[in-house]
Structure formats: C-alpha cells, structure tokens
C-alpha cells in the first residue's frame, strides 16, 4: 500500500513546538491526508502529531545541563536518524535547535530525504561561516528576518523570508489602558517594566543591575511602580530571592507569571536584557533600554566574533540606533536610569519610535505558517 504524505518534524523547545503546531495546521488545511511524526511537544500532539521521543529531553539550557544530558541527547539523535531513515518521510523539517537538528538533517539529506531548517540561526551576527555548512546540510532554509535569505542564496543555497510569527499574532495597535486593566493596575505616575531574561544566568547577571536602577528611578519618581514578568517558576524563585536582599527592601516590584506582552504594553518604559524579548517589546510599541552583562572572558571572545554594529534586534532590523544599548561596562545603574528617564520625559521621541516600530511590525507581519507550509509541500513534491 502506498505510504500517505509523511512529514517529519523535530523541535527542541516550547517555541519550536508552537511553530510546529501552526505549521501542521497550515499543511493539513491543504493536505488533510498528511501524517506527521518525529519529535514534538504537546501543542503539536494536539494537532495529531506522533512524537517518537520525549521533546522535553531536548529542552536543555546552559552549558552545564547540556554536558550532563549529552549522552541521552546523542542517543535520541541517533535513534531519530535511524527511525526516519527507515521510514523515509517525504520531507524533514528541523525547527530551530540547530545544534541538534542540522546534524539530523545532514544525515537524512545524504539518505535522499529532502530537508528544511525552519528559523535561521543568527549567522548574520555570529559565525557567518556556518552559512556554507548549512546549505550543504539542508535543501532549504525558512527565515524569520528579511536580511537572512540572501546570505544563503549567495552561498549557493535556497532560502526565503516567511515573516515572524510574533508579528502575526501580536496586535498592530497597542492599547496601554487595556493592558493595565488586564493586569489590575491603576495608572501610576510612572510604570516601568523589567525583563531580566528567561534563563537563570541572565537573571543573576541582570536583575541586580535593573533593581539598582529601579532604586535610582524611585528617587527621581517617588510614585513609580515596577512590574516584572517571570518566564518560569525557577526564574521567579531566583528573582524573589534577589528582591529579598536588604538593599532592595521595599522596592515596589510586582511579579507577574508570563504575560510579557501585556506587561510591556502597560509600561511607560521597559528595561530589557538583550535577546528575543527586545523584539517583543518593539512589537508592543514601547520605548526600551537594552542591556546585557556577561563574564569578562566571554565578553572578550564574543566581541571579537560578533560582526554586527548593534546587538538588539530592533536596532539590527531598523538599521540604526533606535534604542540605547548599554552593555557590559556601560551597564551601570546610573546610565540605565538616565536612559529610562530620557524616554519617560520625552514623549515626542517615544512617538517617533512608535512609528518606527509600527513599520517594523508591518515588515515582519506575514502569513508565516501558510508560507512555511507552501515551502514544505514544494520540497515534498506534494503541490
């Protein structure tokens, strides 16, 4: 009996599970007969996905955890390569998790199975030479940012811009009053959001600096309030422990579980650790100050390797210094407080920034899942 259209997908973490679920739904809208297998999370399973391994076992963070779990991860990778080589799906899609998925894709491509990588690594910023390796590992790359496809095309590969899913799901017009009402916050004199990062090491590095900044802002704006969305229970516990230090006693910080988009929309200004969260703040149309601190040794290495003028995604995508970046030695409470105050006291600058962010939102807003589904079906020769 002829095998039905079989699409293999592999994701490594929750963000990939969400992308995978959207992709499955878009493919099923065009090919209801398609079946899906590989490694996926709960959202993908809810769409009828058959996960051969526990996706949570791949969701590791930080060097120490990766080393500790490496034998198990390598065993899963060996197993999924074996299983899919035997199954011979019509196409394989690795969603994000490049360290895991690109190795799988390379083996499957050599076995004659078409392969796609969905979400380009940040090759434009870090180790650009990876582009040449990736175009040999996969048949096609689906990119979330418009400057990425040409890098692969120039290296002889096939790539396209499918838009960013956050731009599709987040509203184009922000509503600060509605966000504050949802959070149950009465409009204060000033409301500042703090996003110290989603990983423990980021919280350890950045939360104390942001809280010291909050103390300075409180002297300047005595009625100010601060609000902080926590990504996980682990980060919430660490943040609570830092806030319990004597130096931060009485600091008016409200912790909210997740809801980062609502928190950012409600705020007057956002202090944010460099990373994907900076794009979320931009799509909320809020002024921000981007900051980051890492070990001196790591910073020296990264500074030598990174090839972009800016580190914040909004600045990179807009091609200018739209929002301040206070990194490493410049990440001081005094400089951060001054930058936050500048936004708060200059509404005309905020209005201009919001227009930039609106244009950025429109640039990134596409029917991402539908475009990705079209690419998948083309590689599977199912259109």
XYZ file of C-alpha atoms in Angstrom:
383
model
C 0.000 0.000 0.000
C 1.282 3.481 -0.880
C 2.534 5.455 2.116
C 0.488 8.627 2.784
C 2.183 12.027 2.566
C 4.527 11.744 5.542
C 6.106 14.824 7.068
C 8.762 14.504 9.757
C 9.321 17.397 12.147
C 11.759 17.780 15.016
C 11.610 20.546 17.645
C 13.825 21.133 20.646
C 11.865 23.507 22.864
C 8.499 25.161 23.538
C 8.881 27.949 20.967
C 9.527 25.338 18.284
C 6.511 23.336 19.441
C 4.312 26.382 18.827
C 5.787 26.947 15.349
C 5.347 23.251 14.612
C 1.691 23.255 15.656
C 0.970 26.242 13.404
C 2.804 24.565 10.526
C 0.908 21.284 10.921
C -2.405 23.135 10.948
C -1.487 25.048 7.768
C -0.360 21.889 5.964
C -3.495 19.967 6.975
C -5.622 22.798 5.552
C -4.135 21.967 2.146
C -3.390 18.272 2.571
C -5.794 16.663 5.085
C -4.274 13.274 4.239
C -0.820 14.218 5.569
C 0.609 12.424 8.608
C 3.218 13.899 10.925
C 5.902 12.234 13.007
C 9.275 12.904 14.658
C 9.858 14.789 17.908
C 7.325 17.340 19.114
C 5.626 18.800 22.150
C 2.099 18.995 23.487
C 0.843 21.620 21.029
C 1.963 19.512 18.067
C 0.463 16.360 19.582
C -2.846 18.192 19.895
C -2.725 18.590 16.093
C -2.323 14.831 15.620
C 1.488 14.670 15.660
C 3.122 11.335 16.550
C 6.173 12.038 18.715
C 8.690 9.202 18.742
C 10.712 10.672 21.635
C 10.047 12.992 24.571
C 10.641 16.541 23.345
C 11.299 17.755 26.896
C 14.524 15.735 26.975
C 15.936 18.066 24.301
C 14.883 21.268 26.090
C 18.136 21.897 27.923
C 19.621 25.291 28.773
C 23.118 26.291 29.697
C 26.473 24.604 29.178
C 26.382 22.550 32.397
C 22.989 20.991 31.680
C 23.951 20.226 28.071
C 27.098 18.399 29.211
C 25.178 16.454 31.856
C 22.483 15.390 29.404
C 24.702 14.930 26.351
C 24.732 11.083 26.306
C 20.910 10.996 26.381
C 20.638 13.689 23.679
C 23.098 11.879 21.414
C 21.158 8.642 21.908
C 17.930 10.393 20.854
C 19.615 11.898 17.797
C 20.989 8.533 16.739
C 17.544 6.999 17.246
C 15.607 9.611 15.281
C 18.075 9.396 12.371
C 17.665 5.615 12.324
C 13.868 5.767 12.598
C 13.401 8.391 9.891
C 15.904 6.780 7.545
C 13.822 3.605 7.757
C 10.502 5.448 7.484
C 11.660 7.651 4.590
C 9.278 10.600 5.046
C 8.574 12.866 2.094
C 10.336 15.751 3.846
C 12.065 16.518 7.164
C 11.752 19.886 8.936
C 14.037 20.784 11.805
C 12.528 23.695 13.729
C 15.150 25.853 15.452
C 17.524 23.891 17.813
C 20.256 23.997 15.133
C 22.867 22.109 17.172
C 20.559 19.091 17.205
C 18.502 19.457 14.042
C 21.156 20.329 11.487
C 23.076 17.143 12.301
C 19.885 15.130 11.832
C 19.087 16.961 8.585
C 22.555 16.315 7.181
C 22.245 12.542 7.670
C 18.734 12.429 6.223
C 19.684 14.550 3.218
C 22.538 12.150 2.454
C 19.954 9.356 2.596
C 17.948 11.144 -0.114
C 15.274 12.713 2.094
C 14.523 16.414 1.403
C 15.358 18.576 4.426
C 14.317 22.036 5.618
C 15.576 24.131 8.511
C 12.897 26.453 9.886
C 14.335 29.516 11.702
C 17.783 30.511 10.568
C 20.472 30.668 13.239
C 21.814 34.210 13.763
C 24.510 33.726 11.113
C 24.442 37.444 10.270
C 25.775 38.194 13.756
C 27.741 35.169 14.870
C 29.975 32.744 12.932
C 28.786 33.662 9.450
C 30.867 30.839 8.004
C 28.096 28.482 9.204
C 26.062 29.515 6.162
C 28.250 27.374 3.888
C 27.812 24.348 6.145
C 24.057 24.800 6.465
C 23.435 24.961 2.689
C 25.051 21.517 2.422
C 23.011 20.132 5.331
C 19.551 21.206 4.147
C 17.706 21.785 0.899
C 16.006 24.936 2.108
C 16.053 27.457 4.973
C 12.931 29.291 6.145
C 13.907 32.660 7.621
C 12.085 34.878 10.103
C 14.005 38.047 9.218
C 14.251 39.730 5.796
C 18.057 40.129 5.728
C 18.704 36.393 6.130
C 17.726 34.660 2.835
C 20.310 36.437 0.677
C 23.130 35.080 2.862
C 22.116 31.510 1.968
C 21.413 32.340 -1.657
C 24.877 33.901 -2.012
C 26.339 30.661 -0.624
C 24.501 28.617 -3.263
C 21.560 27.592 -1.111
C 17.813 28.047 -1.182
C 16.097 30.271 1.399
C 13.133 32.568 1.825
C 11.652 35.054 4.267
C 8.366 33.808 5.770
C 7.841 36.553 8.340
C 7.975 36.395 12.124
C 5.118 34.606 13.938
C 5.117 37.164 16.773
C 4.355 39.930 14.264
C 1.385 37.912 13.039
C -0.071 37.130 16.458
C 0.568 40.447 18.245
C -1.784 43.387 17.569
C -0.535 46.136 15.281
C -2.088 48.830 17.512
C -1.103 48.862 21.175
C -3.663 49.561 23.905
C -1.943 50.617 27.114
C -5.179 51.239 29.038
C -6.478 47.745 28.218
C -3.151 46.167 29.217
C -3.189 47.963 32.571
C -6.795 46.959 33.162
C -5.945 43.321 32.413
C -3.128 43.438 34.970
C -5.335 45.236 37.502
C -3.032 48.258 37.692
C -4.319 51.746 38.422
C -2.473 54.253 36.235
C 0.515 55.334 38.378
C 2.734 58.376 37.858
C 5.227 56.074 36.164
C 5.219 52.350 35.383
C 8.487 50.739 34.366
C 8.794 47.119 33.207
C 11.817 44.954 33.930
C 12.673 41.953 31.726
C 15.889 40.455 33.167
C 15.915 37.353 30.924
C 14.426 33.884 30.735
C 17.474 31.965 31.962
C 18.853 31.774 35.490
C 22.303 33.017 34.482
C 20.731 36.048 32.778
C 18.662 36.781 35.876
C 21.747 36.510 38.089
C 23.657 38.932 35.874
C 20.925 41.449 35.089
C 18.251 41.504 37.816
C 20.510 43.154 40.449
C 21.542 45.852 37.955
C 17.935 46.522 36.953
C 16.812 46.637 40.601
C 19.631 49.084 41.452
C 18.406 51.164 38.525
C 14.872 50.986 39.932
C 16.117 52.399 43.244
C 17.583 55.398 41.402
C 14.395 55.894 39.406
C 12.363 55.755 42.613
C 14.333 58.708 43.984
C 13.501 60.630 40.821
C 9.868 59.450 40.595
C 8.716 58.609 44.155
C 5.326 57.285 42.996
C 6.813 54.969 40.343
C 5.918 51.296 40.181
C 7.827 48.416 38.606
C 6.453 45.261 37.044
C 8.326 42.119 36.043
C 7.021 39.096 34.079
C 8.658 35.822 35.117
C 9.281 33.215 32.410
C 9.423 30.119 34.629
C 8.957 29.082 38.253
C 12.748 28.765 38.534
C 13.373 32.345 37.392
C 10.567 33.611 39.637
C 12.190 31.946 42.655
C 15.594 33.433 41.796
C 14.135 36.912 41.253
C 12.244 36.703 44.557
C 15.484 35.742 46.320
C 17.299 38.738 44.822
C 14.454 41.095 45.784
C 14.668 39.762 49.360
C 18.171 41.213 49.767
C 18.319 44.103 52.264
C 19.416 46.589 49.580
C 16.143 46.068 47.697
C 13.810 46.112 50.709
C 10.590 47.938 49.947
C 11.220 48.213 46.215
C 7.724 48.283 44.636
C 8.136 45.437 42.131
C 5.112 43.363 41.108
C 5.909 39.894 39.740
C 3.576 38.547 37.041
C 3.643 34.991 35.696
C 4.445 35.195 31.964
C 2.237 37.806 30.140
C 5.354 39.646 28.932
C 3.475 41.260 26.042
C 0.756 42.617 28.356
C 3.349 43.863 30.850
C 5.368 45.636 28.167
C 2.289 47.214 26.602
C 1.226 48.517 30.021
C 4.605 50.095 30.802
C 5.900 53.585 30.085
C 9.453 52.309 29.507
C 10.987 48.824 29.518
C 14.408 47.710 30.763
C 15.204 44.510 28.874
C 18.039 42.019 28.629
C 19.309 41.615 25.061
C 17.649 38.739 23.210
C 14.370 37.828 21.519
C 12.474 39.764 24.203
C 13.692 43.026 22.648
C 11.688 42.239 19.505
C 8.603 41.531 21.622
C 8.976 44.930 23.303
C 9.281 46.590 19.880
C 6.106 44.859 18.676
C 4.394 46.202 21.806
C 5.480 49.666 20.510
C 7.240 50.544 23.761
C 10.452 52.523 24.340
C 13.169 50.394 25.849
C 16.715 50.324 27.113
C 18.610 47.161 26.120
C 21.317 45.864 28.425
C 23.498 42.804 28.941
C 26.348 41.712 31.202
C 28.376 38.513 30.903
C 31.723 37.329 32.211
C 34.744 39.389 31.096
C 36.293 36.384 29.340
C 33.101 35.537 27.426
C 32.579 39.190 26.514
C 36.089 39.477 25.078
C 35.511 36.359 22.960
C 32.060 37.399 21.772
C 33.159 40.941 20.943
C 35.872 39.536 18.681
C 33.453 37.192 16.902
C 30.259 39.249 16.539
C 30.065 41.028 13.191
C 27.134 43.423 13.659
C 27.112 47.029 14.817
C 24.150 46.500 17.147
C 23.118 43.629 19.424
C 19.438 44.490 19.919
C 17.087 43.031 17.310
C 15.093 46.279 16.910
C 18.281 48.209 16.104
C 19.553 45.482 13.774
C 16.285 45.263 11.871
C 15.822 49.038 11.654
C 19.466 49.552 10.690
C 20.033 52.329 13.222
C 20.422 53.073 16.933
C 16.707 53.439 17.575
C 17.013 52.453 21.262
C 20.022 52.620 23.589
C 22.186 49.561 24.185
C 24.097 49.646 27.478
C 26.327 46.605 27.514
C 28.963 45.229 29.859
C 30.921 48.197 31.319
C 28.170 50.603 30.264
C 25.517 48.519 32.043
C 25.538 50.668 35.175
C 22.500 51.715 37.211
C 23.337 55.379 36.632
C 23.453 55.085 32.822
C 20.385 52.867 32.713
C 18.369 55.253 34.902
C 19.361 58.212 32.724
C 18.295 56.361 29.548
C 14.946 55.316 31.057
C 14.313 58.871 32.282
C 15.055 60.258 28.820
C 12.272 58.144 27.291
C 9.863 58.936 30.104
C 10.401 62.693 29.855
C 10.425 62.992 26.043
C 7.043 61.862 24.667
C 7.881 63.261 21.227
C 10.834 60.849 20.980
C 8.560 57.992 22.053
C 6.024 58.939 19.359
C 8.730 58.804 16.657
C 9.975 55.469 17.981
C 6.452 54.006 17.926
C 6.191 54.874 14.236
C 9.497 53.061 13.578
C 8.222 50.033 15.478
C 4.935 50.063 13.580
C 6.821 49.982 10.262
C 8.979 47.146 11.608
C 5.839 45.244 12.634
C 4.395 45.613 9.132
C 7.684 44.418 7.608
C 7.688 41.236 9.706
C 3.936 40.549 9.509
C 3.186 37.777 7.009
C 1.091 34.616 6.985
C 4.101 32.746 8.321
C 2.540 29.308 8.736
C 0.975 29.351 5.255
C 4.241 30.401 3.585
C 6.156 27.744 5.522
C 3.555 25.108 4.576
C 3.900 26.013 0.894
C 7.669 25.580 1.091
C 7.323 22.226 2.870
C 4.891 20.870 0.297
C 7.131 22.056 -2.534
C 10.131 20.209 -1.096
C 7.945 17.140 -0.540
C 6.823 17.451 -4.184
C 3.245 17.432 -2.900
C 1.937 20.513 -4.747
